[in-house]
Short mmCIF file of C-alpha atoms and ligand atoms in Angstrom, two decimals:
data_model
loop_
_atom_site.label_atom_id
_atom_site.label_comp_id
_atom_site.label_asym_id
_atom_site.label_seq_id
_atom_site.Cartn_x
_atom_site.Cartn_y
_atom_site.Cartn_z
CA MET F 2 -21.33 44.20 -42.98
CA ASN F 3 -21.92 45.12 -39.40
CA LEU F 4 -22.31 41.50 -38.48
CA ILE F 5 -19.00 40.58 -40.07
CA MET F 6 -17.27 43.36 -38.14
CA LYS F 7 -18.81 42.13 -34.92
CA ALA F 8 -17.74 38.59 -35.59
CA LYS F 9 -14.19 39.78 -36.33
CA ILE F 10 -14.02 41.78 -33.11
CA LEU F 11 -15.30 38.78 -31.16
CA MET F 12 -12.65 36.58 -32.76
CA ILE F 13 -9.87 39.00 -31.93
CA ARG F 14 -11.12 39.23 -28.34
CA LYS F 15 -11.17 35.47 -28.08
CA MET F 16 -7.62 35.23 -29.40
CA ILE F 17 -6.38 37.84 -26.94
CA MET F 18 -8.08 35.95 -24.12
CA ILE F 19 -6.48 32.69 -25.19
CA ILE F 20 -3.04 34.32 -25.33
CA ILE F 21 -3.49 35.88 -21.87
CA LEU F 22 -4.73 32.61 -20.43
CA SER F 23 -1.90 30.58 -21.87
CA ILE F 24 0.72 33.01 -20.56
CA GLY F 25 -0.97 33.06 -17.16
CA GLY F 26 -1.37 29.28 -17.12
CA GLY F 27 2.24 28.77 -18.13
CA ASP F 28 3.38 30.60 -15.02
CA LYS F 29 1.78 28.16 -12.66
CA LEU F 30 4.11 25.34 -11.82
CA LYS F 31 2.92 21.80 -11.42
CA THR F 32 2.80 20.54 -7.85
CA ILE F 33 4.34 17.39 -6.45
CA THR F 34 2.93 16.10 -3.19
CA VAL F 35 5.21 14.27 -0.80
CA MET F 36 2.89 12.17 1.33
CA VAL F 37 4.05 10.92 4.71
CA PRO F 38 2.04 8.72 7.08
CA ALA F 39 3.30 9.32 10.60
CA TYR F 40 2.52 7.49 13.81
CA ASN F 41 4.46 8.49 16.92
CA GLU F 42 7.38 9.89 14.97
CA GLU F 43 8.32 12.86 17.20
CA LYS F 44 11.96 11.79 17.33
CA VAL F 45 12.56 11.85 13.62
CA LEU F 46 10.16 14.41 12.11
CA GLU F 47 12.41 17.47 12.20
CA GLN F 48 15.31 15.54 10.77
CA PHE F 49 12.97 14.23 8.08
CA TYR F 50 11.75 17.71 7.26
CA ASN F 51 15.28 19.06 6.95
CA ARG F 52 16.34 16.36 4.51
CA VAL F 53 13.21 16.73 2.39
CA PHE F 54 13.39 20.53 2.59
CA ASP F 55 16.81 20.54 0.88
CA ILE F 56 15.52 18.39 -1.94
CA MET F 57 12.31 20.38 -2.39
CA ASN F 58 14.30 23.58 -2.72
CA LYS F 59 16.72 22.08 -5.18
CA ILE F 60 13.99 21.20 -7.66
CA LYS F 61 12.93 24.56 -9.05
CA LYS F 62 10.67 23.27 -11.79
CA TYR F 63 7.87 22.27 -9.42
CA ASP F 64 5.95 23.45 -6.42
CA PHE F 65 5.86 21.05 -3.52
CA GLU F 66 3.29 20.05 -0.99
CA LEU F 67 4.39 18.08 2.05
CA LEU F 68 1.32 16.22 3.26
CA PHE F 69 1.54 14.51 6.64
CA ILE F 70 -1.09 12.03 7.76
CA ASN F 71 -1.07 11.91 11.52
CA ASP F 72 -2.27 8.40 12.23
CA GLY F 73 -3.58 8.96 15.75
CA SER F 74 -0.16 9.57 17.32
CA THR F 75 -0.07 9.70 21.10
CA ASP F 76 3.14 11.72 21.29
CA LYS F 77 4.01 15.21 20.04
CA THR F 78 3.92 14.31 16.34
CA LEU F 79 0.93 16.53 15.55
CA ASP F 80 2.36 19.50 17.49
CA ILE F 81 5.61 19.21 15.59
CA ILE F 82 3.77 19.08 12.26
CA LYS F 83 1.76 22.17 13.22
CA ALA F 84 4.91 24.03 14.27
CA LEU F 85 6.55 23.12 10.95
CA ARG F 86 3.50 24.40 9.09
CA GLU F 87 3.85 27.75 10.82
CA LYS F 88 7.28 28.04 9.22
CA ASP F 89 6.51 26.52 5.86
CA LYS F 90 3.07 26.79 4.28
CA ARG F 91 3.86 24.04 1.81
CA ILE F 92 3.15 21.66 4.67
CA THR F 93 -0.40 20.38 5.01
CA TYR F 94 -1.71 17.67 7.27
CA VAL F 95 -4.64 15.39 7.86
CA ASP F 96 -5.24 14.39 11.44
CA LEU F 97 -6.99 11.02 11.64
CA SER F 98 -9.41 10.45 14.51
CA ARG F 99 -7.41 7.49 15.87
CA ASN F 100 -4.72 5.04 14.85
CA PHE F 101 -5.91 3.25 11.73
CA GLY F 102 -2.64 1.65 10.63
CA LYS F 103 -0.40 2.63 7.76
CA GLU F 104 -2.49 1.06 5.01
CA ILE F 105 -5.58 3.13 5.86
CA ALA F 106 -3.47 6.21 6.64
CA MET F 107 -2.13 6.03 3.11
CA SER F 108 -5.57 5.75 1.56
CA ALA F 109 -6.68 8.77 3.62
CA GLY F 110 -3.66 10.61 2.28
CA PHE F 111 -4.56 9.79 -1.32
CA ASP F 112 -7.87 11.59 -0.87
CA TYR F 113 -6.15 14.80 0.18
CA VAL F 114 -3.34 14.98 -2.35
CA ARG F 115 -3.46 18.26 -4.25
CA GLY F 116 -0.45 17.71 -6.46
CA ASP F 117 -0.15 16.46 -10.01
CA SER F 118 1.80 13.51 -8.71
CA VAL F 119 2.44 12.01 -5.32
CA ILE F 120 5.50 10.54 -3.67
CA ILE F 121 4.82 8.20 -0.76
CA MET F 122 7.52 8.15 1.89
CA ASP F 123 7.98 6.81 5.41
CA ALA F 124 8.70 9.39 8.08
CA ASP F 125 11.70 7.50 9.44
CA LEU F 126 14.05 8.31 6.53
CA GLN F 127 14.32 4.68 5.51
CA ASP F 128 13.32 5.89 2.07
CA PRO F 129 16.04 8.29 0.94
CA PRO F 130 14.59 11.69 -0.17
CA GLU F 131 17.65 12.03 -2.42
CA LEU F 132 15.93 9.69 -4.86
CA ILE F 133 13.15 12.21 -5.50
CA PRO F 134 14.83 14.04 -8.43
CA GLU F 135 15.36 10.77 -10.28
CA MET F 136 11.76 9.75 -9.66
CA VAL F 137 10.49 13.07 -10.93
CA GLU F 138 12.61 12.74 -14.04
CA LEU F 139 11.12 9.34 -14.83
CA TRP F 140 7.64 10.72 -14.22
CA GLU F 141 8.39 13.46 -16.75
CA ARG F 142 9.36 10.75 -19.21
CA GLY F 143 5.86 9.33 -18.91
CA TYR F 144 6.02 6.68 -16.21
CA ASP F 145 3.01 6.44 -13.90
CA ASP F 146 4.49 4.40 -11.08
CA VAL F 147 8.16 4.88 -10.27
CA TYR F 148 8.80 2.47 -7.42
CA GLY F 149 11.79 2.01 -5.18
CA LYS F 150 13.23 -1.48 -5.27
CA ARG F 151 15.37 -2.44 -2.30
CA SER F 152 18.71 -3.77 -3.42
CA SER F 153 19.68 -4.37 0.18
CA ARG F 154 18.26 -3.71 3.61
CA GLU F 155 20.52 -2.47 6.30
CA GLY F 156 19.78 -2.76 9.99
CA GLU F 157 17.11 -5.41 9.72
CA SER F 158 17.32 -8.86 11.22
CA TRP F 159 17.98 -11.83 8.95
CA ILE F 160 14.67 -13.36 10.03
CA LYS F 161 12.76 -10.33 8.74
CA LYS F 162 14.79 -10.32 5.54
CA THR F 163 14.33 -14.05 4.91
CA SER F 164 10.64 -14.10 5.78
CA SER F 165 9.90 -11.16 3.55
CA TYR F 166 11.94 -12.77 0.73
CA VAL F 167 9.97 -16.01 1.02
CA PHE F 168 6.63 -14.22 1.35
CA TYR F 169 7.09 -12.13 -1.79
CA ARG F 170 8.17 -15.16 -3.79
CA VAL F 171 5.13 -17.15 -2.63
CA LEU F 172 2.76 -14.26 -3.30
CA GLU F 173 4.25 -13.81 -6.74
CA LYS F 174 3.64 -17.49 -7.51
CA VAL F 175 0.03 -17.64 -6.35
CA SER F 176 -1.48 -14.30 -7.30
CA LYS F 177 -3.01 -13.51 -10.65
CA VAL F 178 -1.52 -10.03 -10.99
CA PRO F 179 2.26 -9.67 -11.27
CA ILE F 180 3.57 -8.50 -7.89
CA GLN F 181 6.74 -6.41 -7.73
CA THR F 182 9.20 -8.12 -5.40
CA ASP F 183 11.29 -6.35 -2.79
CA THR F 184 9.35 -3.13 -3.06
CA GLY F 185 7.62 -1.21 -0.34
CA ASP F 186 5.30 1.74 -0.50
CA PHE F 187 8.07 4.17 -1.43
CA ARG F 188 7.17 5.38 -4.93
CA LEU F 189 5.99 8.20 -7.14
CA LEU F 190 2.53 7.92 -8.65
CA SER F 191 1.20 10.02 -11.51
CA SER F 192 -2.24 11.53 -11.21
CA LYS F 193 -3.51 8.79 -13.51
CA ALA F 194 -2.25 6.05 -11.19
CA LEU F 195 -3.53 7.95 -8.17
CA GLU F 196 -7.02 8.22 -9.62
CA SER F 197 -7.06 4.49 -10.29
CA LEU F 198 -5.92 3.76 -6.77
CA LYS F 199 -8.54 6.02 -5.23
CA GLN F 200 -11.26 3.92 -6.81
CA LEU F 201 -10.20 0.87 -4.79
CA ARG F 202 -12.10 1.38 -1.54
CA GLU F 203 -11.68 -2.03 0.06
CA THR F 204 -11.46 -1.84 3.83
CA GLN F 205 -8.92 -4.59 4.36
CA ARG F 206 -6.14 -3.20 2.33
CA TYR F 207 -2.94 -4.63 1.07
CA THR F 208 -1.66 -1.52 -0.66
CA LYS F 209 1.51 -3.08 -2.05
CA GLY F 210 -0.69 -5.43 -4.02
CA LEU F 211 -3.04 -2.66 -5.10
CA PHE F 212 -0.13 -0.81 -6.71
CA SER F 213 0.38 -3.88 -8.88
CA LEU F 214 -3.30 -4.37 -9.49
CA ILE F 215 -3.84 -0.96 -11.08
CA GLY F 216 -1.22 -1.58 -13.74
CA HIS F 217 -0.08 1.51 -15.73
CA LYS F 218 3.49 2.16 -16.81
CA LYS F 219 5.88 1.06 -14.10
CA ILE F 220 9.60 1.37 -13.63
CA ALA F 221 11.90 0.46 -10.75
CA ILE F 222 14.69 2.44 -9.17
CA GLU F 223 17.09 0.42 -7.04
CA TYR F 224 18.11 1.79 -3.68
CA VAL F 225 19.68 0.72 -0.44
CA ARG F 226 17.14 0.79 2.35
CA ALA F 227 18.69 2.62 5.25
CA PRO F 228 18.04 1.77 8.87
CA ARG F 229 15.43 3.89 10.70
CA ALA F 230 16.97 7.31 11.52
CA ALA F 231 15.43 7.61 14.99
CA GLY F 232 12.50 6.31 16.99
CA LYS F 233 11.13 2.78 17.02
CA THR F 234 9.57 0.57 14.37
CA LYS F 235 5.84 -0.01 14.76
CA TRP F 236 6.04 -3.42 13.22
CA ASN F 237 6.11 -6.68 15.04
CA TYR F 238 5.85 -10.20 13.77
CA LEU F 239 2.15 -10.45 14.54
CA LYS F 240 1.49 -7.41 12.35
CA LEU F 241 3.71 -8.82 9.63
CA ILE F 242 1.89 -12.15 9.71
CA ASN F 243 -1.43 -10.33 9.53
CA LEU F 244 -0.24 -8.30 6.58
CA ALA F 245 0.97 -11.46 4.90
CA ILE F 246 -2.45 -13.12 5.35
CA GLU F 247 -4.05 -9.93 4.04
CA GLY F 248 -1.78 -10.06 1.02
CA ILE F 249 -2.61 -13.66 0.21
CA THR F 250 -6.35 -13.52 0.86
CA SER F 251 -6.96 -10.27 -0.95
CA PHE F 252 -5.10 -11.35 -4.05
CA THR F 253 -5.83 -14.99 -4.55
CA THR F 254 -8.34 -17.68 -3.67
CA ILE F 255 -5.74 -20.41 -4.08
CA PRO F 256 -5.92 -21.48 -0.39
CA LEU F 257 -9.56 -22.43 -0.95
CA ARG F 258 -8.59 -24.40 -4.02
CA ILE F 259 -5.80 -26.15 -2.12
CA SER F 260 -8.14 -27.18 0.67
CA SER F 261 -10.65 -28.67 -1.73
CA ILE F 262 -7.95 -30.52 -3.66
CA LEU F 263 -6.60 -31.84 -0.38
CA GLY F 264 -10.12 -32.91 0.57
CA PHE F 265 -10.46 -34.93 -2.65
CA GLN F 266 -7.10 -36.58 -2.19
CA ILE F 267 -7.85 -37.60 1.36
CA SER F 268 -11.25 -38.95 0.35
CA LEU F 269 -9.61 -41.04 -2.34
CA LEU F 270 -7.04 -42.41 0.10
CA SER F 271 -9.72 -43.20 2.68
CA PHE F 272 -11.78 -44.95 0.03
CA LEU F 273 -8.82 -47.17 -0.87
CA TYR F 274 -8.20 -47.85 2.79
CA MET F 275 -11.86 -48.77 3.24
CA LEU F 276 -11.62 -51.27 0.38
CA LYS F 277 -8.59 -52.80 2.02
CA VAL F 278 -10.40 -53.14 5.34
CA ILE F 279 -13.48 -54.72 3.76
CA ILE F 280 -11.46 -57.17 1.69
CA GLU F 281 -9.36 -58.19 4.66
CA LYS F 282 -12.43 -58.74 6.79
CA LEU F 283 -14.47 -60.60 4.16
CA PHE F 284 -11.86 -62.80 2.57
CA PHE F 285 -9.18 -63.21 5.18
CA ASN F 286 -11.26 -62.73 8.30
CA SER F 287 -8.33 -61.00 9.90
CA SER F 288 -8.90 -58.98 13.01
CA ILE F 289 -8.56 -55.27 12.42
CA PRO F 290 -6.60 -53.14 14.88
CA GLY F 291 -9.08 -50.74 16.37
CA TYR F 292 -8.33 -47.98 18.80
CA PRO F 293 -4.91 -46.61 17.73
CA SER F 294 -5.69 -46.46 14.02
CA LEU F 295 -9.15 -45.04 14.66
CA MET F 296 -7.77 -42.39 16.95
CA SER F 297 -5.06 -41.24 14.59
CA VAL F 298 -7.43 -41.09 11.62
CA ILE F 299 -10.00 -39.06 13.59
CA LEU F 300 -7.42 -36.61 14.88
CA PHE F 301 -5.78 -36.24 11.50
CA LEU F 302 -9.03 -35.64 9.66
CA GLY F 303 -10.30 -33.36 12.43
CA GLY F 304 -7.19 -31.22 12.05
CA ILE F 305 -7.53 -31.05 8.28
CA GLN F 306 -11.19 -30.08 8.60
CA LEU F 307 -10.43 -27.32 11.04
CA ILE F 308 -7.74 -25.89 8.77
CA GLY F 309 -10.20 -25.98 5.88
CA LEU F 310 -12.85 -24.25 7.96
CA GLY F 311 -10.33 -21.65 9.08
CA ILE F 312 -9.44 -20.86 5.49
CA ILE F 313 -13.10 -20.51 4.54
CA GLY F 314 -13.55 -18.35 7.66
CA GLU F 315 -10.77 -16.00 6.58
CA TYR F 316 -12.50 -15.34 3.28
CA LEU F 317 -15.93 -15.14 4.87
CA ALA F 318 -14.67 -12.57 7.36
CA ARG F 319 -13.47 -10.47 4.47
CA VAL F 320 -16.82 -10.69 2.75
CA PHE F 321 -18.46 -9.70 6.03
CA ASN F 322 -16.21 -6.70 6.52
CA GLU F 323 -16.54 -5.44 2.98
CA THR F 324 -20.33 -5.67 2.94
CA LYS F 325 -20.58 -3.25 5.85
CA GLN F 326 -19.30 -0.55 3.51
CA ARG F 327 -18.01 1.59 6.32
CA PRO F 328 -15.94 4.66 5.52
CA LEU F 329 -12.25 3.80 5.61
CA TYR F 330 -11.30 6.47 8.14
CA PHE F 331 -12.48 9.50 10.06
CA ILE F 332 -10.58 12.73 10.48
CA ASN F 333 -10.30 15.34 13.19
CA GLU F 334 -8.87 18.08 11.07
CA TYR F 335 -7.43 18.99 7.70
CA SER F 336 -5.04 21.89 7.56
CA GLY F 337 -5.27 23.02 3.99
CA GLU F 338 -7.92 24.42 1.76
CA LYS F 339 -9.34 21.49 -0.14
CA ASP F 340 -10.39 23.50 -3.17
CA GLU F 341 -7.21 24.93 -4.50
N1 UDP V 418 2.86 4.17 10.40
C1 UDP V 418 1.56 4.67 10.44
N2 UDP V 418 0.62 4.03 11.20
C2 UDP V 418 0.92 2.90 11.93
C3 UDP V 418 2.23 2.39 11.85
C4 UDP V 418 3.18 3.05 11.09
O1 UDP V 418 1.26 5.67 9.80
O2 UDP V 418 0.02 2.38 12.59
C5 UDP V 418 3.88 4.88 9.59
C6 UDP V 418 5.15 5.23 10.35
O3 UDP V 418 5.01 6.48 11.03
C7 UDP V 418 6.18 5.30 9.25
C8 UDP V 418 5.70 4.23 8.27
O4 UDP V 418 4.32 4.00 8.58
O5 UDP V 418 6.20 6.54 8.60
C9 UDP V 418 6.50 2.95 8.38
O6 UDP V 418 6.45 2.47 9.72
P1 UDP V 418 7.68 1.74 10.41
O7 UDP V 418 8.95 2.47 10.11
O8 UDP V 418 7.35 1.56 11.84
O9 UDP V 418 7.68 0.33 9.68
P2 UDP V 418 8.96 -0.46 9.09
O10 UDP V 418 9.72 0.53 8.24
O11 UDP V 418 9.74 -0.90 10.27
O12 UDP V 418 8.37 -1.57 8.28
MG1 MG V 419 10.52 2.17 8.97
#
C-alpha cells in the first residue's frame, strides 16, 4: 500500500517536472548565427552591421548571433568589431592568429557557431541581408542548405564573369558530385548540414565543392549580386586561378586520367611513325630527314612529359599537405562563452 502511494507521488512529481521543463524550454528561442569572415573590412563593417541589425530585429521568432571571423586584418577591423560588441552582445568574434584566407576563416567560423543554423555572408554587402527571412522560412520548411544563386552580377568585369561561367561548367562536367553553378558561399545551413561540414577537415579547402559533397536537402534562392558596398576586393586573378586548381584537384582525378590517355595516344602515334621510318629505310632506302624532325619531336614530347609531371605533382603536393595533419587555424581570442 505504502509502496503504491510512493510510486504515485513519484509519478506526479515527474509529471510536474516535465510540465515545468516543457514550459521553460518553450520560452527559449532558437538561435540563428550569421557568420561573417572579415579581412581588412574597416570601411564597410558599420554599414554591414546596420543593414543586418534591421533584419535581425525584424525577425522576432529567433535569437541571433552575429559571429565575425577576423582573418588577420591589418586595419581597424577588429577594433570596430569590439566596439560593436560593446553595444550589442549578440555579436561574437573569433580573432585568427594571422591571415588564413576565406576558406579557412569559414571553417574556423563553423567551429564556433552556437546557433541552430548558420548563415554565411560576406562582409562587403554583396550578399543582401534582406534575403535572410526567406532563407529562414525555407529552413523552417525542412531544407538543410538554402543557397543563394546569382541571377546576375553587377559591378564585375566581363572577364571575371566569363571565366567563372566557364570554370563552373567545366567543374560540373568533370566532378563526381553535382556542383551547384553560379553559387558562392552565401547560404543558410541547418545544424545537420553544419555537423556534416565540420567533419571535413581537409587543409586545402574548396568550400563551395564541400557544400555539394555533403548532400542533404538543398534549395536555391535567386538573387542579384550587388557590387561591393565599400573597400576593396581581396581577390586577384592569381588567387582565382589557385582556387580553380583547388576546385578541380580536390574534386576529381580526371587530369591524371587525361594525361595517361594522352600518353597512350602519343605512344601509339610514335609507334606508327616508327614503322613508317623502318619500312622506308629497309625497302625504299630513302634518306630520313634528321635534325628538324628530331628536334620537334623531342621538344613536343618533353613538353607533354612536363605537363604530366606537373599534374602528378599537384596531386602529390596535396597528399603531402594532408598527411601533415596540421590544425587548420590558430586563434588569438574568442569573445564569447563557448559553453552556452
Ligand atoms: N576574406 C577573408 N579572408 C581573406 C580574403 C577575404 O576573410 O583572405 C573575406 C572578406 O572580408 C569578405 C569575403 O571574404 O567578407 C569575400 O571577399 P571579397 O569581397 O574580397 O571577395 P569577392 O567578393 O570579390 O570575391
Ligand atoms: Mg566581395
